[in-house]
mmCIF file of C-alpha atoms and ligand atoms in Angstrom:
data_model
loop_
_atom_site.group_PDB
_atom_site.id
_atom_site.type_symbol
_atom_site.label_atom_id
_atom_site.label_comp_id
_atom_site.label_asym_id
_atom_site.label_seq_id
_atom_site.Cartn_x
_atom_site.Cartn_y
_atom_site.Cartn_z
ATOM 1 C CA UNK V 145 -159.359 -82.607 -100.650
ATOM 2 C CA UNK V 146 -162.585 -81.389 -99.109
ATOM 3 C CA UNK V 147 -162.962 -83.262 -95.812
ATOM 4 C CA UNK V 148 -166.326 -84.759 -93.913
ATOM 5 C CA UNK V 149 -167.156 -82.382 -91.191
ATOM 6 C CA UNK V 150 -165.944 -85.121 -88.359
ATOM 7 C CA UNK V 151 -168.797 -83.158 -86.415
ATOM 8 C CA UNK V 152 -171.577 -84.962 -88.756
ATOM 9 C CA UNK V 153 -173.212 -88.034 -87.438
ATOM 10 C CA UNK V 154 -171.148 -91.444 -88.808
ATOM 11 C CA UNK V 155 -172.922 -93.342 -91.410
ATOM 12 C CA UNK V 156 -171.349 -96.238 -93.248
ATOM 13 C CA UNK V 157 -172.936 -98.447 -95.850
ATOM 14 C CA UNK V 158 -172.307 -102.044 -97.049
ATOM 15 C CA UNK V 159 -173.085 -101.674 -101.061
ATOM 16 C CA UNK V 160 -172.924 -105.734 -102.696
ATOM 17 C CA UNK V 161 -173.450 -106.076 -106.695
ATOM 18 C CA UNK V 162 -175.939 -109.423 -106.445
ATOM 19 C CA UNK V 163 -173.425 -111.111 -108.956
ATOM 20 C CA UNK V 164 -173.733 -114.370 -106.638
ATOM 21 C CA UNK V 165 -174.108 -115.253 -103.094
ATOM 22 C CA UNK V 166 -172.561 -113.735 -100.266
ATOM 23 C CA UNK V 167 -168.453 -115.455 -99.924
ATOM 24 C CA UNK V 168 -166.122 -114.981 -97.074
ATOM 25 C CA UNK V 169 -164.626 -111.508 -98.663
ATOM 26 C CA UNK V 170 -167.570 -109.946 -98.808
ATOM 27 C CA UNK V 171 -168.753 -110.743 -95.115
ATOM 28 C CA UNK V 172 -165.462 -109.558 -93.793
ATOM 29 C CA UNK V 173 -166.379 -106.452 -95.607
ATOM 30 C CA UNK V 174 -169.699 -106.249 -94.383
ATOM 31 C CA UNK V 175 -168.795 -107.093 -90.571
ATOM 32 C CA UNK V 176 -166.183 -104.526 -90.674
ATOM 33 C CA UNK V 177 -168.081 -101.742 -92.038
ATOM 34 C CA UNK V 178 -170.877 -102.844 -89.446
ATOM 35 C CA UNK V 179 -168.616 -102.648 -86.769
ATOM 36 C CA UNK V 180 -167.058 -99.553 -87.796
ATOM 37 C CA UNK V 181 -170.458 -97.872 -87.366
ATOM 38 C CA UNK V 182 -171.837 -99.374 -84.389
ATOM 39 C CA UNK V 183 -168.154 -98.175 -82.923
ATOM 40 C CA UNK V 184 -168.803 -95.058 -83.727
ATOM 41 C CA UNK V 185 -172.535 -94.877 -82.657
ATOM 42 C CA UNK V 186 -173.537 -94.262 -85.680
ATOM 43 C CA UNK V 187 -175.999 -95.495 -88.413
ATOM 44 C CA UNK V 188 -175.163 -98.593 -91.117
ATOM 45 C CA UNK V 189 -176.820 -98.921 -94.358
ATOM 46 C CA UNK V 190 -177.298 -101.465 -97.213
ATOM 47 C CA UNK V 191 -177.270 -100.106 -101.084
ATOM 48 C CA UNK V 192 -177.811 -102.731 -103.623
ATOM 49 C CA UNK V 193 -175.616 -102.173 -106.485
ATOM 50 C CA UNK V 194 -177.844 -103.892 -109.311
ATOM 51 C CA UNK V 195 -176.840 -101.794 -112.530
ATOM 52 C CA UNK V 196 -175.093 -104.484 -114.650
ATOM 53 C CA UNK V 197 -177.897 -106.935 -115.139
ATOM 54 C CA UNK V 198 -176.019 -108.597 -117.628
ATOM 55 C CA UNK V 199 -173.872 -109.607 -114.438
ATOM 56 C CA UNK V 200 -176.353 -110.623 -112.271
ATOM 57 C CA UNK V 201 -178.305 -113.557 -111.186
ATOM 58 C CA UNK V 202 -182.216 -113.457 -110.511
ATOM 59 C CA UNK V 203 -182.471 -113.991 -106.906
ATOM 60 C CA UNK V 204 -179.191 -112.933 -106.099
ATOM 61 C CA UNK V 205 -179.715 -109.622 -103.942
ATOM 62 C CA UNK V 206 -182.360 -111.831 -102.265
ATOM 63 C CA UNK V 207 -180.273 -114.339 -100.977
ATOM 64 C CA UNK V 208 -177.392 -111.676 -99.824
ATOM 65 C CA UNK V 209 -179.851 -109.673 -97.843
ATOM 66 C CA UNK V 210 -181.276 -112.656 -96.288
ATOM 67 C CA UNK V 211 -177.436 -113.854 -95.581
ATOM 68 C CA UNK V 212 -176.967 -110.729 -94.147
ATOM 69 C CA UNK V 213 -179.849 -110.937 -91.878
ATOM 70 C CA UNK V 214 -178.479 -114.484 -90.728
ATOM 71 C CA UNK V 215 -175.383 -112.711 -89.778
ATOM 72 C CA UNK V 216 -177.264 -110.641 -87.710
ATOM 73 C CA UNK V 217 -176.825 -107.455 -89.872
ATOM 74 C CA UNK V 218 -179.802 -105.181 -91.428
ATOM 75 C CA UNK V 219 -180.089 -101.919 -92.686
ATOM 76 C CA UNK V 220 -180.825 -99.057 -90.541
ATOM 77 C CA UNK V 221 -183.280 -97.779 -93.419
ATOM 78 C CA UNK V 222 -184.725 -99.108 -96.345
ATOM 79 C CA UNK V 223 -182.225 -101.024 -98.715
ATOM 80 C CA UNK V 224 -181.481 -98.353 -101.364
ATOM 81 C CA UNK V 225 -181.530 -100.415 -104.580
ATOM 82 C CA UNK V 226 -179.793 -98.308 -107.591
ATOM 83 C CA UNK V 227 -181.476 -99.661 -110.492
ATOM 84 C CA UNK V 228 -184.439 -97.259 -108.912
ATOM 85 C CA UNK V 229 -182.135 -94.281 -109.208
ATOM 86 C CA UNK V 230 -181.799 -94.338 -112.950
ATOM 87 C CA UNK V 231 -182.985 -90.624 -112.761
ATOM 88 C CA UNK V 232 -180.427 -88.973 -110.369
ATOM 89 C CA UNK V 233 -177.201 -90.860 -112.325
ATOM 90 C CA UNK V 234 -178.748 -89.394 -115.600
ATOM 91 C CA UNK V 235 -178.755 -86.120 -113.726
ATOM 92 C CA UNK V 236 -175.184 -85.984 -112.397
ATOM 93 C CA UNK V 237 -174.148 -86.959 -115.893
ATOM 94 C CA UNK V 238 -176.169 -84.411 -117.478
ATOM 95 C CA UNK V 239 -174.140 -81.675 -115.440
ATOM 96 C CA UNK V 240 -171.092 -82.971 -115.837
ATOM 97 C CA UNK V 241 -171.813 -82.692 -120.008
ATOM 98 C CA UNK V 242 -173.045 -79.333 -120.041
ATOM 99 C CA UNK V 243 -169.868 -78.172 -117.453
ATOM 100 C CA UNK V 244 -167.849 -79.746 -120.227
ATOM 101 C CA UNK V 245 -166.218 -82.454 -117.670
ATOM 102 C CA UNK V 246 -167.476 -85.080 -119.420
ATOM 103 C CA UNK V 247 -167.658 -86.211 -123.588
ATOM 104 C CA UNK V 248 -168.841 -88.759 -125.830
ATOM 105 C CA UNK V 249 -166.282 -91.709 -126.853
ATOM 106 C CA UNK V 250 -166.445 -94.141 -129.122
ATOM 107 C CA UNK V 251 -163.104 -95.754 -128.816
ATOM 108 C CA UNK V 252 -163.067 -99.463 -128.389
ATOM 109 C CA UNK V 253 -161.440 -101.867 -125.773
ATOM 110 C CA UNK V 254 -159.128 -102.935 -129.306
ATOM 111 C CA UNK V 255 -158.507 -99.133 -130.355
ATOM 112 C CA UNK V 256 -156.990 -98.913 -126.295
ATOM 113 C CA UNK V 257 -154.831 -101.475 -126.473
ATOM 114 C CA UNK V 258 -152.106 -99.946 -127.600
ATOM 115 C CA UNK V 259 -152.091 -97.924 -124.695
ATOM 116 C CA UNK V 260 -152.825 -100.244 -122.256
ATOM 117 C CA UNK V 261 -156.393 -99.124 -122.138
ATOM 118 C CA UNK V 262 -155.591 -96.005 -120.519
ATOM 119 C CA UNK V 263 -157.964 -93.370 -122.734
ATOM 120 C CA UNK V 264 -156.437 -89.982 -123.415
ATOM 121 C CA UNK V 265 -157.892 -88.967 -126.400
ATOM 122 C CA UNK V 266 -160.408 -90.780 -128.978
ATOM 123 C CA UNK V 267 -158.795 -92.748 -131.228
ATOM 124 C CA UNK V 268 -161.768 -93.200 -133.371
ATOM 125 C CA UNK V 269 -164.836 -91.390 -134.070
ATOM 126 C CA UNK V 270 -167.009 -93.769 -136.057
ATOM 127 C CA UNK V 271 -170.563 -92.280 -135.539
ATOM 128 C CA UNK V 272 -172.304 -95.922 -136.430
ATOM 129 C CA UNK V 273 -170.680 -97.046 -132.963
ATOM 130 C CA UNK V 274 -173.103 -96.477 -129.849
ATOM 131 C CA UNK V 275 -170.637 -93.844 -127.811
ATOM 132 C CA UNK V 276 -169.506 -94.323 -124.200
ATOM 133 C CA UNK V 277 -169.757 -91.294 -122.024
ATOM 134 C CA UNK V 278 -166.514 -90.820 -119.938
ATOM 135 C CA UNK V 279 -164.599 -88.068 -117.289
ATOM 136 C CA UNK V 280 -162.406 -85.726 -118.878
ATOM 137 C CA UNK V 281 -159.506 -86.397 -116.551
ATOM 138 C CA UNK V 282 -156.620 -83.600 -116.863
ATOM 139 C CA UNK V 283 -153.119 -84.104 -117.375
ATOM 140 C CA UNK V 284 -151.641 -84.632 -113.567
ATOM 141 C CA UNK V 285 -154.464 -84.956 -111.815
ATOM 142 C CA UNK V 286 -152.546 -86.272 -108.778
ATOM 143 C CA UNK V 287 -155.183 -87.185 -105.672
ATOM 144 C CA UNK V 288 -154.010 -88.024 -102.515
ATOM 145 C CA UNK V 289 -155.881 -89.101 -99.403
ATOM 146 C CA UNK V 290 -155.522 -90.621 -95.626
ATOM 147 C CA UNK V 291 -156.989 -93.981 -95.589
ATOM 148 C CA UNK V 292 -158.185 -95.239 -92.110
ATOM 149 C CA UNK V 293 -156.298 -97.754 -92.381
ATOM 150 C CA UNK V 294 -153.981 -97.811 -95.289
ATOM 151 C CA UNK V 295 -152.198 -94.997 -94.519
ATOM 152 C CA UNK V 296 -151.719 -92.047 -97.665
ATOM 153 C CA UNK V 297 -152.622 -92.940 -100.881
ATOM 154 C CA UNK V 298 -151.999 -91.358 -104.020
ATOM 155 C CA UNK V 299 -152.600 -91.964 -107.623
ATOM 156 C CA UNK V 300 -151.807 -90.079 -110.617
ATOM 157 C CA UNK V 301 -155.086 -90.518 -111.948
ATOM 158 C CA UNK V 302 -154.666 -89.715 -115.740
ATOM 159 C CA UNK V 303 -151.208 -91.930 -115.872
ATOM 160 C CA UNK V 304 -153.109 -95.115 -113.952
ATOM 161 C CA UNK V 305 -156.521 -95.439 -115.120
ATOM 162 C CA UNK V 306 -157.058 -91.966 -117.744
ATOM 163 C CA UNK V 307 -160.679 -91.162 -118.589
ATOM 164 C CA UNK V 308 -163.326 -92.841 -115.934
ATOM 165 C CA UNK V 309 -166.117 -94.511 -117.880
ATOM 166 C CA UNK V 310 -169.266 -93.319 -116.330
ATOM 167 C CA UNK V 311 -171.944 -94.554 -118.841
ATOM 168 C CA UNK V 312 -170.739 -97.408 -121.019
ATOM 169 C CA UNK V 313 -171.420 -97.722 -124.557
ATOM 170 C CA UNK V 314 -174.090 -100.427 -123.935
ATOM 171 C CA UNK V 315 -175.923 -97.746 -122.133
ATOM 172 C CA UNK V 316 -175.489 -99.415 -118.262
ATOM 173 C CA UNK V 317 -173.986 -96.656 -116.013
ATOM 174 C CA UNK V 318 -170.585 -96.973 -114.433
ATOM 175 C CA UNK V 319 -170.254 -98.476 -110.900
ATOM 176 C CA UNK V 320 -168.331 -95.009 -110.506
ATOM 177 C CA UNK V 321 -170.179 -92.577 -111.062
ATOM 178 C CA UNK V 322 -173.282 -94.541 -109.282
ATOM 179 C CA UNK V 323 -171.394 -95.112 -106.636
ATOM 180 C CA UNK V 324 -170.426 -91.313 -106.102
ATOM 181 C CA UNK V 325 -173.970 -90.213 -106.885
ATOM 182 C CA UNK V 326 -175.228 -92.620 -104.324
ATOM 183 C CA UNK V 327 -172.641 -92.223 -101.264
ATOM 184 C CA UNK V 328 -173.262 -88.405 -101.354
ATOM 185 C CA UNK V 329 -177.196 -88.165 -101.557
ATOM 186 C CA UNK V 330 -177.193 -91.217 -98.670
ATOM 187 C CA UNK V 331 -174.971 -89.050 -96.980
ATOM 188 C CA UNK V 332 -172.298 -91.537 -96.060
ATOM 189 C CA UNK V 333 -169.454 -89.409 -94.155
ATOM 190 C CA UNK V 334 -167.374 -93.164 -93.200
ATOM 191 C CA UNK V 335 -166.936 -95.645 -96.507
ATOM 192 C CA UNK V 336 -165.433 -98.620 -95.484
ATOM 193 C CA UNK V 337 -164.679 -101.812 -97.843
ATOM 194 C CA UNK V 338 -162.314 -104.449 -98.911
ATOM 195 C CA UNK V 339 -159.112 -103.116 -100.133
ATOM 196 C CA UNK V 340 -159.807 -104.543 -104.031
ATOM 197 C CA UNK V 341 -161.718 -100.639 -104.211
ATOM 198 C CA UNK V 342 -158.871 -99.134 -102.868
ATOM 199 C CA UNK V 343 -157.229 -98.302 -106.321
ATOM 200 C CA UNK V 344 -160.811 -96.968 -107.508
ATOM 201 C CA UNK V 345 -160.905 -94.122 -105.219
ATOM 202 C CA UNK V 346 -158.879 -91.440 -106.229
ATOM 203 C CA UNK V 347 -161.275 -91.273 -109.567
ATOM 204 C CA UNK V 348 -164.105 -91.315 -107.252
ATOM 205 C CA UNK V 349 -163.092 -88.417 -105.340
ATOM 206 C CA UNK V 350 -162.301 -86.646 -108.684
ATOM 207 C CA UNK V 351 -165.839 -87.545 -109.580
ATOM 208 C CA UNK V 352 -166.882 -86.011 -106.502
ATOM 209 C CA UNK V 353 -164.615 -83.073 -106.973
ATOM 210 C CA UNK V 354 -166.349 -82.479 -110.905
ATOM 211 C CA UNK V 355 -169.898 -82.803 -108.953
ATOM 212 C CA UNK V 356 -169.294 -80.130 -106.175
ATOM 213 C CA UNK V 357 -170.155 -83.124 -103.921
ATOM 214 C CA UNK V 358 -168.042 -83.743 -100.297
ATOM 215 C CA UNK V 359 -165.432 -86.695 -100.154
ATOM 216 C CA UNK V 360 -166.377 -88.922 -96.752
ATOM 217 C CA UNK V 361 -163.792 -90.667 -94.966
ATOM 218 C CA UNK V 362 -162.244 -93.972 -96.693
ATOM 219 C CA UNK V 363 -161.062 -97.065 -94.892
ATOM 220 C CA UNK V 364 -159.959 -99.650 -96.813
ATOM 221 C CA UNK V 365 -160.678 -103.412 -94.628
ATOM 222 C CA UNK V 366 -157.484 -105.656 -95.005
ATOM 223 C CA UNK V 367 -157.357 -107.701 -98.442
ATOM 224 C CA UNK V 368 -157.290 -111.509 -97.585
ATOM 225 C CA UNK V 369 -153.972 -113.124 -99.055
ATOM 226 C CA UNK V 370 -153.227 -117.015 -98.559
ATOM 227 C CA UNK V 371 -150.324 -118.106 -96.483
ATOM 228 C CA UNK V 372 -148.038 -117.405 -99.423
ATOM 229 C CA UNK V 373 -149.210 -113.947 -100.043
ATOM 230 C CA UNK V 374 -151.207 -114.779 -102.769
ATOM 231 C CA UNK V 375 -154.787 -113.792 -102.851
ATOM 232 C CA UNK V 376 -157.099 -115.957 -102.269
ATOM 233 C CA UNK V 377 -157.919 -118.099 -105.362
ATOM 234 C CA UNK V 378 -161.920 -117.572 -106.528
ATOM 235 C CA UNK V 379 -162.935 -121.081 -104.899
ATOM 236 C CA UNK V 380 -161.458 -119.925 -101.700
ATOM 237 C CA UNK V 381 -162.571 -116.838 -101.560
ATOM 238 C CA UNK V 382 -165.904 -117.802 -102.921
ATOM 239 C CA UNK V 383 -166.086 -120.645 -99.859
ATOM 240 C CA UNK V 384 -169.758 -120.617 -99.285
ATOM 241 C CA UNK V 385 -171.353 -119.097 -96.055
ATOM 242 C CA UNK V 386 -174.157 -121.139 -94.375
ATOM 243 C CA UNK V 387 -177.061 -118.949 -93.022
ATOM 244 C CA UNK V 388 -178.121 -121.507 -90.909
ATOM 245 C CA UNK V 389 -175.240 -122.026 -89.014
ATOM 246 C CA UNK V 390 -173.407 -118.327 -89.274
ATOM 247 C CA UNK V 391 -171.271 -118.762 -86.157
ATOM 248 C CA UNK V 392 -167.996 -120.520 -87.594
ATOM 249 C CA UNK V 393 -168.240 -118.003 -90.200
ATOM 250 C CA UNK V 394 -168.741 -115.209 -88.176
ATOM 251 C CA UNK V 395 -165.831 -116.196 -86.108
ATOM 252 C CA UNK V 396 -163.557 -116.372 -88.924
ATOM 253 C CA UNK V 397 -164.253 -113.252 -90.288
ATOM 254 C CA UNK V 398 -163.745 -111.396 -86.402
ATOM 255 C CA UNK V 399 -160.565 -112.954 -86.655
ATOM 256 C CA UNK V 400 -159.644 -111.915 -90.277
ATOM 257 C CA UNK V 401 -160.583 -108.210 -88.834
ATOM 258 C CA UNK V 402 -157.393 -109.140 -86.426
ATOM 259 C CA UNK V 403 -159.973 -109.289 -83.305
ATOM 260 C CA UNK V 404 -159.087 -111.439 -80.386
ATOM 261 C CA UNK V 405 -160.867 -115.439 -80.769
ATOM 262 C CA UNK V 406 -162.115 -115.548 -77.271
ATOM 263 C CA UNK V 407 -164.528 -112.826 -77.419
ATOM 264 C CA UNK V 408 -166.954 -114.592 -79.674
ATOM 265 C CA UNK V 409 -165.520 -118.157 -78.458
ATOM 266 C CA UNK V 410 -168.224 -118.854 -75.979
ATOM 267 C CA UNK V 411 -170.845 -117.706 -77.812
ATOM 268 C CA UNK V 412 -174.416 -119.400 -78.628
ATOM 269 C CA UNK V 413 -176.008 -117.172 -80.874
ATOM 270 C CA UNK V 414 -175.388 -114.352 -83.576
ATOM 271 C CA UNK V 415 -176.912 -111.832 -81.319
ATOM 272 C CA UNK V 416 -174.810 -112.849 -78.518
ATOM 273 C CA UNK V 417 -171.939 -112.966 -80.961
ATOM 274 C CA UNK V 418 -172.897 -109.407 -82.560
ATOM 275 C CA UNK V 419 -172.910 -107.850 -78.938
ATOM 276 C CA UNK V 420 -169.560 -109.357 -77.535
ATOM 277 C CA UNK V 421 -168.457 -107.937 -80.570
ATOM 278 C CA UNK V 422 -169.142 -104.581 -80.110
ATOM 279 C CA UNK V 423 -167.955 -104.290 -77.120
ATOM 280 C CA UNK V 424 -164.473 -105.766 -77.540
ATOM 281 C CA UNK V 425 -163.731 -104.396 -80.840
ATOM 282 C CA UNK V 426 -160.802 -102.612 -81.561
ATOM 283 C CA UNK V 427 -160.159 -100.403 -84.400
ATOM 284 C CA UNK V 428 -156.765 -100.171 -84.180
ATOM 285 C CA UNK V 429 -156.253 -103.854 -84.346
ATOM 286 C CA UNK V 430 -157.456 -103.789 -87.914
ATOM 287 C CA UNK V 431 -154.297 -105.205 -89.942
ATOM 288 C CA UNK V 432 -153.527 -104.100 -93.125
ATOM 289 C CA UNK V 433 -153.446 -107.589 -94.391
ATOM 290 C CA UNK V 434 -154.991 -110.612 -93.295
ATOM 291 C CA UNK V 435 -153.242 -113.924 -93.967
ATOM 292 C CA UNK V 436 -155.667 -116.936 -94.102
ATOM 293 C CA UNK V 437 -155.443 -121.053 -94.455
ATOM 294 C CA UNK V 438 -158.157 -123.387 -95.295
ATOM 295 C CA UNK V 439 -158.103 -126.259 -93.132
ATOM 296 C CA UNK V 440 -158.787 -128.359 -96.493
ATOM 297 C CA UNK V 441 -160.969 -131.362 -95.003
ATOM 298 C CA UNK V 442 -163.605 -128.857 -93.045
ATOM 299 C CA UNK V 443 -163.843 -126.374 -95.958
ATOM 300 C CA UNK V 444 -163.487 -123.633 -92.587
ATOM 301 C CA UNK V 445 -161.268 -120.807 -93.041
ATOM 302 C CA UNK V 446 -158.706 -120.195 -90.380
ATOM 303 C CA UNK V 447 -157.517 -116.415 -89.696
ATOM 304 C CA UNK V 448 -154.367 -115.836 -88.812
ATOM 305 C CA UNK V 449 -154.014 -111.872 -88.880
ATOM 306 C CA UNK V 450 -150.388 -109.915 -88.936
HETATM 307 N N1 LIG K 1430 -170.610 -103.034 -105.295
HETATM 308 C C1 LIG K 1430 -169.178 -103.088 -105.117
HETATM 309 C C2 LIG K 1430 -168.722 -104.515 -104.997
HETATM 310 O O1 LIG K 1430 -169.506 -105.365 -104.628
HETATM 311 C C3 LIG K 1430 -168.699 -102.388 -103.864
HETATM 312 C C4 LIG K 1430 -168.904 -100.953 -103.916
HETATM 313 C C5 LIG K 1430 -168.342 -100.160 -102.769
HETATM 314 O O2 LIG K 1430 -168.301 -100.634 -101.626
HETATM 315 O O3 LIG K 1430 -167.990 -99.024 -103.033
HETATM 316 O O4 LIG K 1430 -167.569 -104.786 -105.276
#
């Protein structure tokens, strides 16, 4: 695995798709990356990941950035938003057809279900259908890396997902191969996000492998389960958050980073909040796993972090 040289400056990024507003997940994810960077002195961006219009709602990326900005947290440069980078994802594609990484399918989600989606070889080559461009993964490509805080992770790549989509037969580009394109020409050495992306990083660091581009860091923020161990169910983890009074929400999601109550307790304001923070955070109390209750009749989450 090529490594970040840990002498480069930190930069971490918070990177929402504007598929809706802002919910508890994704401001845990966005505190802790924030956090993460401040900790380490170091620089935090926001990339708007608005390539799957069909997905999206007008007004969306709006409202997040403005929830953000409640919260306390802006971008240290411009947003980068990546339906302006059309260009450099047609690029990277375009050298990774003419190295012969990458071909032309025209399989179907019905011709893969045989083999539960997992594309080896086409199965079809109807030229009327619009093709898909995809990664020619190899047979045992086996990537491994040290999470921050996940530990080692490996995936057999070909076995668990096969080829990586990176242009879909409707013509949108792949969150994967933007998302590589992107974290290497922002020049993101720390990415840091829920733990739902966890499984999609091995392919990315193939992808970056097929592009001659580095691999940063990874830490992978705690996935939020219920008291059960369930994750959360899409109304709970889609509880709204209020921009015009952040602080309950803020507190919640210190706690669901397994940070001590009291430090934000007295609190007044988000910048008051936002500097306590920083100065009694603790990496190393990140959990894995963050087990949460809804006290029902408040609609307010309560952390309880192991
Ligand atoms: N845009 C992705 C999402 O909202 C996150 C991408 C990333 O952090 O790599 O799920």
């Amino acid at each position: 695995m090529t490594e970040t040289d840990p002498h480069l400056t930190y930069r971490g990024r918070f990177a929402p798709s504007p598929t809706g507003r802002l919910h508890f997940g994704s401001l845990v994810a966005a505190l802790g990356s924030w956090l993460l960077a401040r900790h380490h002195r170091g620089e935090w961006l926001i990339r708007m990941e608005d390539l799957d219009p069909p997905r999206e709602v007008p007004g969306a990326a709006e409202a997040q950035l403005a929830t953000l900005a409640a919260f306390g947290m802006t971008s240290d440069l411009p947003v980068v938003w990546q339906s302006q980078r059309h260009d450099r994802y047609a690029e990277a594609l375009g050298q990774l057809l003419a190295d012969g990484a990458a071909f032309e399918c025209r399989c179907s989600r019905t011709d893969l279900a045989a083999v539960g989606g997992i594309h080896r070889v086409c199965v079809t080559h109807d030229p009327a259908r619009p093709p898909a461009i995809r990664l020619r993964v190899a047979d045992d490509s086996r990537v491994a890396f040290a999470d921050g805080l996940q530990g080692f992770v490996e995936q057999t790549v070909d076995r668990a997902v096969g080829d990586v989509v990176l242009r879909r037969a409707d013509g949108f580009w792949a969150y994967q191969l933007a998302v590589v394109v992107d974290d290497a020409d922002q020049g993101i050495s720390d990415v840091v996000r829920g733990a739902d992306l966890l499984d999609s990083t091995p392919r990315q660091i193939l992808l970056q492998r097929a592009l001659g581009l580095p691999t940063p860091r990874y830490l992978h923020l705690p996935l939020i389960v219920d008291a059960d161990g369930q994750k959360l169910s899409k109304s709970m983890a889609a509880l709204p958050i209020d921009n015009d009074t952040p602080l309950p929400a803020l507190r919640a999601a210190w706690t669901a980073l397994g940070q001590p109550a009291g430090a934000l307790a007295d609190a007044t304001s988000v910048a008051v909040a936002l500097a306590s923070a920083q100065r009694h955070f603790q990496a190393d109390a990140l959990p894995k796993v963050t087990h949460m209750t809804f006290a029902a009749a408040h609609n307010k989450p309560v952390a309880g972090a192991v």
